[in-house]
Coordinates of C-alpha atoms in Angstrom, one line a residue:
A1 CA -86.2 52.1 10.3
A2 CA -82.6 52.3 11.3
V3 CA -80.1 50.4 13.5
A4 CA -77.3 52.0 15.5
M5 CA -74.0 50.3 15.0
F6 CA -71.4 50.3 17.8
A7 CA -67.9 49.1 17.3
G8 CA -64.9 49.4 19.6
K9 CA -61.9 47.8 21.3
A10 CA -62.9 45.0 23.7
N11 CA -60.9 46.6 26.6
C12 CA -61.9 50.3 25.9
P13 CA -63.8 52.0 28.8
Y14 CA -65.4 54.5 26.4
Y15 CA -66.8 51.6 24.3
A16 CA -68.1 50.1 27.6
K17 CA -69.9 53.3 28.5
A18 CA -71.4 53.7 25.0
E19 CA -72.7 50.2 24.7
L20 CA -74.4 50.3 28.1
L21 CA -76.1 53.5 27.3
A22 CA -77.2 51.9 24.0
D23 CA -78.5 48.9 25.8
Y24 CA -80.6 51.2 28.0
L25 CA -82.0 53.0 25.0
Q26 CA -82.9 49.8 23.2
T27 CA -84.7 48.4 26.3
N28 CA -86.7 51.6 26.9
L29 CA -87.4 52.9 23.4
P30 CA -89.5 50.9 21.0
N31 CA -87.8 52.0 17.7
F32 CA -84.2 52.0 18.9
R33 CA -82.1 49.0 17.7
V34 CA -78.5 48.3 18.4
H35 CA -75.8 46.1 16.8
K36 CA -72.4 45.7 18.5
I37 CA -69.1 44.8 16.9
T38 CA -66.4 44.1 19.5
Q39 CA -62.8 43.9 18.2
H40 CA -59.6 42.5 19.8
P41 CA -57.3 45.4 20.8
D42 CA -54.6 44.0 18.5
K43 CA -56.9 44.1 15.5
W44 CA -58.7 47.3 16.2
E45 CA -56.5 49.8 14.4
Q46 CA -56.6 47.9 11.1
W47 CA -60.3 47.2 11.3
L48 CA -61.1 50.9 12.0
H49 CA -58.8 51.9 9.1
D50 CA -60.5 49.5 6.7
I51 CA -64.1 50.5 7.6
C52 CA -63.4 54.2 7.4
E53 CA -61.7 53.8 4.0
T54 CA -64.6 51.7 2.7
N55 CA -67.2 54.3 3.8
G56 CA -65.2 57.5 3.3
W57 CA -65.2 58.4 7.0
K58 CA -62.6 60.1 9.2
H59 CA -62.4 58.7 12.7
S60 CA -59.5 57.6 14.9
Q61 CA -61.0 56.7 18.3
S62 CA -62.8 53.9 20.0
P63 CA -65.7 53.6 19.9
I64 CA -67.0 54.4 16.4
I65 CA -70.8 54.8 16.1
W66 CA -72.9 55.1 12.9
R67 CA -76.5 54.5 11.7
E68 CA -77.5 52.1 9.0
L69 CA -80.9 52.0 7.2
L70 CA -82.6 48.6 7.3
D71 CA -84.4 48.9 4.0
R72 CA -81.8 50.3 1.6
G73 CA -78.2 49.8 0.7
G74 CA -75.3 52.3 0.6
K75 CA -72.9 53.5 3.3
G76 CA -74.1 54.3 6.8
Q77 CA -74.3 57.7 8.5
L78 CA -71.4 58.4 10.9
L79 CA -72.4 59.7 14.3
G80 CA -68.9 59.8 15.7
G81 CA -67.4 58.6 19.1
L82 CA -68.6 58.5 22.7
N83 CA -69.1 62.3 23.2
D84 CA -71.1 62.5 19.9
F85 CA -73.3 59.6 21.0
L86 CA -73.9 61.2 24.5
E87 CA -74.9 64.4 22.8
Y88 CA -77.2 62.5 20.4
A89 CA -78.9 60.7 23.3
Q90 CA -79.4 63.9 25.3
K91 CA -80.7 65.9 22.4
Y92 CA -83.2 63.3 20.9
Y93 CA -84.2 61.3 24.0
G94 CA -83.3 63.5 27.0
I95 CA -81.2 60.6 28.4
T96 CA -77.6 60.8 29.6
S97 CA -75.1 58.4 31.3
M98 CA -73.7 59.0 34.8
M99 CA -71.3 56.1 34.8
L100 CA -68.1 56.7 36.8
S101 CA -64.6 56.0 35.5
E102 CA -64.1 53.1 37.8
E103 CA -67.2 51.4 36.5
M104 CA -66.1 52.0 32.9
L105 CA -62.7 50.3 33.5
A106 CA -64.2 47.3 35.3
I107 CA -66.8 46.7 32.5
A108 CA -64.0 47.1 29.9
E109 CA -62.0 44.4 31.6
E110 CA -65.0 42.1 31.7
N111 CA -65.7 42.8 28.0
L112 CA -62.2 41.7 27.0
R113 CA -62.5 38.5 29.0
A114 CA -65.9 37.8 27.4
H115 CA -64.6 38.6 23.9
L116 CA -61.7 36.2 24.3
E117 CA -64.0 33.4 25.4
I118 CA -66.3 34.0 22.5
V119 CA -63.4 33.9 20.0
K120 CA -62.1 30.7 21.6
E121 CA -65.6 29.1 21.3
D122 CA -65.9 30.2 17.6
E123 CA -62.5 28.6 16.8
E124 CA -63.5 25.4 18.5
I125 CA -66.7 25.3 16.5
K126 CA -64.9 26.0 13.3
S127 CA -62.4 23.2 14.0
L128 CA -65.3 20.8 14.2
I129 CA -66.6 21.7 10.7
N130 CA -63.3 21.7 8.8
P131 CA -64.1 20.8 5.2
M132 CA -63.1 17.5 3.8
Q133 CA -59.9 17.8 1.8
I134 CA -60.0 16.1 -1.6
W135 CA -57.0 16.0 -3.9
I136 CA -57.2 15.0 -7.6
T137 CA -54.1 14.2 -9.6
S138 CA -53.8 14.8 -13.3
A139 CA -56.7 17.2 -12.8
S140 CA -56.6 18.4 -16.4
A141 CA -58.1 15.1 -17.5
P142 CA -61.7 15.2 -18.7
I143 CA -62.7 12.8 -15.8
C144 CA -61.9 15.5 -13.3
Y145 CA -64.0 18.1 -15.1
H146 CA -67.1 15.8 -14.9
L147 CA -66.2 14.7 -11.3
I148 CA -66.1 18.1 -9.6
P149 CA -69.9 18.8 -9.8
L150 CA -70.6 15.3 -8.5
L151 CA -68.4 15.8 -5.5
A152 CA -69.7 19.3 -4.8
N153 CA -73.4 18.7 -4.9
G154 CA -73.5 16.9 -1.6
E155 CA -74.7 13.5 -2.7
V156 CA -71.3 11.8 -2.3
F157 CA -70.2 12.9 1.2
G158 CA -73.6 14.1 2.6
M159 CA -75.6 17.3 2.4
T160 CA -74.0 18.7 5.6
T161 CA -70.3 18.0 4.7
E162 CA -68.3 20.9 3.2
I163 CA -65.4 20.0 0.9
S164 CA -62.3 21.7 -0.4
I165 CA -61.0 20.4 -3.7
H166 CA -57.3 20.6 -4.7
L167 CA -56.4 20.1 -8.4
L168 CA -52.9 18.8 -9.0
D169 CA -51.1 18.7 -12.4
T170 CA -47.9 19.8 -14.1
E171 CA -47.0 23.4 -14.8
Q172 CA -48.0 23.1 -18.5
F173 CA -51.7 22.7 -17.4
K174 CA -51.7 25.7 -15.0
E175 CA -54.0 27.8 -17.2
M176 CA -56.4 24.9 -17.7
L177 CA -56.6 24.3 -14.0
H178 CA -57.2 28.0 -13.3
G179 CA -60.1 27.9 -15.8
I180 CA -61.6 24.9 -14.0
V181 CA -61.2 26.6 -10.7
M182 CA -63.0 29.8 -11.9
E183 CA -65.8 27.8 -13.5
A184 CA -66.4 25.8 -10.3
E185 CA -66.4 29.0 -8.2
D186 CA -68.9 30.5 -10.6
M187 CA -71.3 27.6 -10.0
A188 CA -71.5 28.6 -6.3
F189 CA -71.9 25.1 -4.8
P190 CA -73.1 25.6 -1.2
L191 CA -70.9 22.8 0.1
L192 CA -67.7 23.7 -1.8
R193 CA -65.7 25.7 0.7
S194 CA -62.8 26.2 -1.7
I195 CA -61.2 24.9 -4.9
S196 CA -57.6 25.5 -5.9
E197 CA -54.9 24.5 -8.4
H198 CA -51.5 23.2 -7.5
T199 CA -48.5 22.6 -9.7
K200 CA -45.7 22.1 -7.1
T201 CA -45.6 18.4 -6.3
D202 CA -43.7 18.8 -3.0
Q203 CA -46.8 20.5 -1.5
A204 CA -49.2 17.8 -2.7
F205 CA -51.8 16.0 -0.5
I206 CA -51.5 18.3 2.5
D207 CA -54.2 17.2 5.0
A208 CA -55.8 15.0 2.4
D209 CA -58.9 12.9 3.4
V210 CA -59.4 11.6 -0.1
I211 CA -57.0 11.3 -3.0
I212 CA -58.2 10.4 -6.5
V213 CA -55.3 9.3 -8.8
L214 CA -56.1 9.8 -12.5
D215 CA -52.6 9.7 -13.9
D216 CA -52.5 7.8 -17.2
V217 CA -49.7 6.8 -19.6
L218 CA -51.1 6.7 -23.1
L219 CA -50.2 3.3 -24.5
N220 CA -48.7 3.1 -28.0
L221 CA -46.7 -0.1 -28.2
E222 CA -45.3 1.0 -31.7
V223 CA -43.5 3.8 -29.9
Q224 CA -42.1 2.0 -26.9
S225 CA -42.4 -1.3 -25.0
L226 CA -45.0 -2.2 -22.4
E227 CA -42.2 -2.5 -19.9
N228 CA -41.3 1.2 -20.4
Y229 CA -44.9 2.2 -19.8
I230 CA -45.0 0.2 -16.6
R231 CA -41.8 1.9 -15.5
E232 CA -43.5 5.3 -16.0
V233 CA -46.4 4.2 -13.8
S234 CA -44.0 3.0 -11.1
E235 CA -42.0 6.2 -11.1
I236 CA -45.2 8.3 -10.7
C237 CA -46.2 6.1 -7.7
Q238 CA -42.7 6.4 -6.2
V239 CA -43.2 10.2 -6.2
Y240 CA -46.7 10.1 -4.8
A241 CA -46.5 7.5 -2.1
P242 CA -43.9 9.2 0.2
L243 CA -45.8 12.5 -0.2
I244 CA -49.0 10.8 0.8
E245 CA -47.3 9.3 3.9
K246 CA -45.8 12.7 4.8
N247 CA -48.7 15.1 4.1
A248 CA -52.0 13.3 4.1
K249 CA -54.1 12.3 7.0
S250 CA -53.4 8.9 8.5
E251 CA -56.8 7.5 7.4
V252 CA -56.6 8.9 3.9
K253 CA -58.7 7.0 1.3
I254 CA -57.0 6.6 -2.1
I255 CA -58.8 5.8 -5.4
S256 CA -57.0 4.7 -8.5
S257 CA -58.9 5.3 -11.8
G258 CA -58.1 6.3 -15.4
K259 CA -57.8 4.5 -18.7
T260 CA -54.5 2.6 -18.1
F261 CA -52.9 0.6 -15.3
A262 CA -55.6 1.3 -12.6
N263 CA -54.7 -1.9 -10.7
L264 CA -51.0 -1.4 -11.0
K265 CA -51.1 2.2 -9.7
A266 CA -53.0 1.0 -6.6
T267 CA -50.5 -1.8 -6.1
M268 CA -47.5 0.4 -6.5
L269 CA -48.8 3.1 -4.1
R270 CA -49.3 0.4 -1.5
M271 CA -45.7 -0.9 -2.1
Y272 CA -44.0 2.5 -2.0
G273 CA -46.2 3.8 0.8
P274 CA -46.0 1.0 3.5
S275 CA -47.5 3.2 6.2
I276 CA -50.7 3.8 4.2
R277 CA -53.5 1.5 5.3
P278 CA -53.7 -1.1 2.5
E279 CA -57.5 -1.4 2.9
N280 CA -57.7 2.3 2.1
I281 CA -56.3 1.9 -1.4
I282 CA -58.8 0.7 -4.1
A283 CA -59.2 0.8 -7.9
I284 CA -62.5 1.6 -9.6
S285 CA -64.0 -1.0 -11.9
T286 CA -67.6 0.4 -11.8
S287 CA -67.2 1.8 -15.4
W288 CA -66.9 -1.8 -16.7
E289 CA -69.8 -2.9 -14.5
S290 CA -72.0 -0.1 -15.7
A291 CA -71.2 -0.6 -19.4
A292 CA -71.8 -4.3 -19.1
K293 CA -75.2 -3.8 -17.4
A294 CA -76.2 -1.3 -20.2
M295 CA -75.2 -3.9 -22.9
L296 CA -77.3 -6.6 -21.2
A297 CA -80.2 -4.2 -20.8
R298 CA -80.2 -3.4 -24.5
K299 CA -80.1 -7.1 -25.3
L300 CA -83.1 -7.7 -23.0
N301 CA -84.9 -4.4 -24.0
M302 CA -85.2 -3.3 -20.4
N303 CA -84.1 -0.5 -18.1
T304 CA -80.4 -0.6 -17.2
A305 CA -81.1 0.1 -13.5
G306 CA -82.9 -3.3 -13.3
V307 CA -79.7 -5.2 -14.0
K308 CA -77.8 -6.0 -10.8
D309 CA -74.9 -8.1 -9.5
V310 CA -72.7 -8.2 -12.6
I311 CA -69.2 -9.0 -11.4
V312 CA -66.0 -7.6 -12.9
W313 CA -63.0 -9.8 -12.0
G314 CA -59.3 -9.0 -12.5
N315 CA -57.4 -6.2 -14.2
I316 CA -59.7 -3.2 -14.6
T317 CA -57.8 -1.6 -17.4
G318 CA -56.4 -4.9 -18.8
S319 CA -57.5 -8.5 -18.9
N320 CA -60.7 -9.0 -17.0
C321 CA -63.7 -11.2 -16.8
I322 CA -67.4 -10.2 -16.8
D323 CA -69.2 -12.8 -14.7
L324 CA -73.0 -13.1 -15.1
S325 CA -73.5 -16.2 -12.9
H326 CA -74.9 -14.1 -10.0
A327 CA -76.6 -11.4 -12.1
K328 CA -80.2 -10.7 -11.5
L329 CA -83.0 -8.7 -13.2
Y330 CA -85.5 -6.5 -11.4
G331 CA -88.6 -5.2 -13.2
Y332 CA -88.2 -7.4 -16.2
E333 CA -91.3 -7.7 -18.4
C334 CA -92.1 -11.4 -18.5
A335 CA -95.0 -13.8 -17.8
I336 CA -94.3 -13.9 -14.1
R337 CA -94.8 -10.6 -12.3
G338 CA -94.0 -9.7 -8.7
P339 CA -93.4 -6.8 -6.3
P340 CA -90.7 -4.2 -6.9
N341 CA -88.1 -6.4 -5.1
F342 CA -88.9 -9.5 -7.2
Q343 CA -85.9 -10.6 -9.2
R344 CA -85.0 -13.3 -11.7
P345 CA -81.6 -14.8 -12.5
L346 CA -80.3 -13.2 -15.6
L347 CA -79.0 -16.4 -17.2
N348 CA -82.5 -17.9 -17.0
M349 CA -83.9 -15.0 -18.9
I350 CA -81.4 -15.0 -21.8
Y351 CA -82.4 -18.0 -23.8
D352 CA -79.8 -17.3 -26.5
S353 CA -77.0 -19.4 -25.1
E354 CA -74.8 -18.8 -28.1
W355 CA -75.0 -15.0 -27.4
I356 CA -73.9 -15.7 -23.8
H357 CA -70.9 -17.9 -24.7
S358 CA -69.7 -16.1 -27.9
E359 CA -71.2 -12.7 -28.4
L360 CA -70.5 -11.6 -24.8
V361 CA -66.8 -12.6 -25.1
S362 CA -66.4 -10.5 -28.3
A363 CA -68.6 -7.8 -26.7
Q364 CA -66.0 -7.4 -24.0
S365 CA -63.6 -6.0 -26.5
T366 CA -66.4 -3.6 -27.6
L367 CA -67.0 -2.7 -24.0
G368 CA -63.3 -2.1 -23.5
S369 CA -63.0 0.3 -26.4
R370 CA -66.2 2.0 -25.3
V371 CA -64.9 2.5 -21.7
S372 CA -61.5 3.7 -23.0
R373 CA -63.0 6.1 -25.5
C374 CA -65.5 7.7 -23.0
K375 CA -65.1 11.4 -22.5
G376 CA -65.1 11.3 -18.7
M377 CA -68.8 11.2 -17.7
L378 CA -68.9 7.4 -17.1
P379 CA -65.6 7.1 -15.0
A380 CA -66.5 10.3 -13.1
H381 CA -69.9 8.8 -12.2
A382 CA -68.1 5.5 -11.2
I383 CA -65.7 7.3 -8.9
A384 CA -68.5 9.3 -7.2
T385 CA -70.7 6.2 -6.8
V386 CA -68.0 4.1 -5.1
L387 CA -67.0 7.0 -2.9
R388 CA -70.6 7.4 -1.8
Y389 CA -70.8 3.7 -1.0
W390 CA -67.5 3.8 0.8
Y391 CA -68.7 6.6 3.1
H392 CA -72.4 5.7 3.4
G393 CA -72.6 2.0 2.5
S394 CA -73.5 0.1 -0.6
P395 CA -77.1 -1.1 -1.2
S396 CA -77.7 -4.2 1.0
E397 CA -77.5 -7.5 -0.8
E398 CA -76.2 -5.9 -3.9
I399 CA -72.8 -6.9 -5.4
I400 CA -70.3 -4.1 -6.2
S401 CA -67.0 -4.8 -8.0
V402 CA -64.0 -2.9 -6.7
G403 CA -60.2 -3.4 -7.1
I404 CA -58.9 -4.3 -3.6
L405 CA -55.8 -5.9 -2.1
S406 CA -56.0 -9.6 -2.5
E407 CA -55.4 -11.6 0.6
G408 CA -56.0 -15.0 -1.1
Q409 CA -59.8 -14.6 -1.4
F410 CA -61.2 -16.9 -4.2
C411 CA -57.7 -18.5 -4.4
I412 CA -56.4 -15.3 -6.1
P413 CA -52.7 -14.7 -5.6
E414 CA -51.9 -12.4 -2.6
G415 CA -50.4 -8.9 -2.8
I416 CA -52.0 -7.6 -6.0
I417 CA -55.0 -5.2 -6.5
F418 CA -57.6 -7.4 -8.1
S419 CA -61.2 -6.5 -9.0
M420 CA -63.7 -8.7 -7.1
P421 CA -67.2 -8.6 -5.6
V422 CA -67.4 -6.6 -2.3
R423 CA -69.9 -4.9 0.0
L424 CA -69.1 -1.6 1.6
Q425 CA -70.3 -0.6 5.1
N426 CA -69.2 1.8 7.8
G427 CA -66.3 3.1 5.8
N428 CA -64.9 -0.3 5.1
W429 CA -65.1 -3.0 2.4
E430 CA -65.5 -6.7 2.7
A431 CA -65.0 -9.3 0.0
M432 CA -68.1 -11.4 -0.6
T433 CA -66.3 -14.7 -0.2
E434 CA -69.6 -16.5 0.5
L435 CA -70.3 -16.4 -3.3
E436 CA -69.9 -19.7 -5.0
I437 CA -67.4 -19.8 -7.9
N438 CA -67.6 -22.5 -10.4
E439 CA -64.5 -24.4 -11.7
T440 CA -64.4 -22.6 -15.0
T441 CA -64.5 -19.1 -13.4
Q442 CA -61.8 -20.3 -10.9
K443 CA -59.4 -21.1 -13.8
V444 CA -60.1 -17.7 -15.3
L445 CA -59.3 -16.0 -12.0
W446 CA -56.1 -17.9 -11.6
R447 CA -55.0 -16.7 -15.1
L448 CA -56.0 -13.1 -14.5
G449 CA -54.2 -13.2 -11.1
H450 CA -51.1 -14.6 -12.7
E451 CA -51.1 -11.8 -15.3
L452 CA -51.3 -9.1 -12.6
V453 CA -48.5 -10.8 -10.6
Q454 CA -46.3 -10.7 -13.8
E455 CA -47.2 -7.0 -14.3
K456 CA -46.1 -6.3 -10.7
L457 CA -42.9 -8.2 -11.1
V458 CA -42.1 -6.2 -14.3
A459 CA -42.7 -3.0 -12.5
L460 CA -40.3 -4.0 -9.6
K461 CA -37.7 -5.2 -12.1
E462 CA -37.7 -2.0 -14.0
I463 CA -37.4 0.1 -10.9
N464 CA -34.6 -2.1 -9.4
E465 CA -32.6 -1.8 -12.6
M466 CA -32.8 2.0 -12.4
H467 CA -32.2 2.2 -8.6
P468 CA -30.1 -0.9 -7.7
Y469 CA -28.8 0.5 -4.4
E470 CA -32.3 1.4 -3.2
A471 CA -33.4 -2.1 -4.0
E472 CA -30.7 -3.6 -1.9

């Protein structure tokens, strides 16, 4: 079995005559099959040169006609141009074409119009399925390596959404980024349209839909002061924020993560990027939330997935509070059983009150070291989870902790990024202000808020001292 391949310029009268004869043969002969390739006149010469070079043919006219076998590979068998095809049709099938020159020219003009309309339609369709543009800063970090498969497998943005990933880092990590790109390409994710590395900051965040900021400063207070580290964070955000405003899409969503200053990075990006929607900048606290749930599950000898509604308040990579007052257990093995959605208050199930009031406090430092030492799998999963919730909604009635801009909720000071309980629906988040907060927790929130306000003031002071004229 074979198929006849016809290619030619859209406005070529000889191509018009050849394809109409081919249509007639396909209609009237049971084993004659045709495939047409119409090229724009401006692209014809280059296309013809390329296909002849690939197949080792010599041909310079429109149309070009060849045969390809359906059941085997290899190059096709060149038949030639119009005259060769007319001779072929007459010899093998006793059929010829009596089309006049005027008809050939009229059909060629119609072919060109039809071709231009098809090209326009294809461009419009492609514009509707542009891939989502995702930028990741400090992409040499281990978090990024673990995050890429989670973003590319379709579970975050949907199984019909293609994505393009852009890895941004400094020139010294160029080779590492190139290796990550090649490995991701080798995995052949169906929804990963492209992945690329970038080391030129001025080209960062072009057409970004999502920006994941992983930049960290490695704290060592024996080397320099905390104020100097805060200055470094502010300087990074001073570079990124104007570029985001200039290059990214207006509805860009920004996630701050990493091991240090997650809240401060989000706060500074908002300050230095005033045109960025403040509700589109969040910090990820899900790593703490997940680690706390796992610690509680081990204490209760149960599945971690059954622990819900643990709240992380405050500074994600600094002073924070793990609040169990609303936590619930699902599927807990006890005397009372119920359906799968049956839940029990966690505090009622932990009878060791000393553990709650003392061990949990000391455990927070253990959790902190565990979260900070993790190799990247946990924070990568946290980012992917919150992104999925942000685009597709969080589980109904379940509490999720996210660092968001405080507007005075829970009497927290305004203008800082503060981790608090939220629900995510329809691409937006909403603080769960209906939750009751006891007096003890309220005092803790005030202290944590005050610490974040002071951190923000230090950042502004350091920048103002470096750039006094800009501050004025």
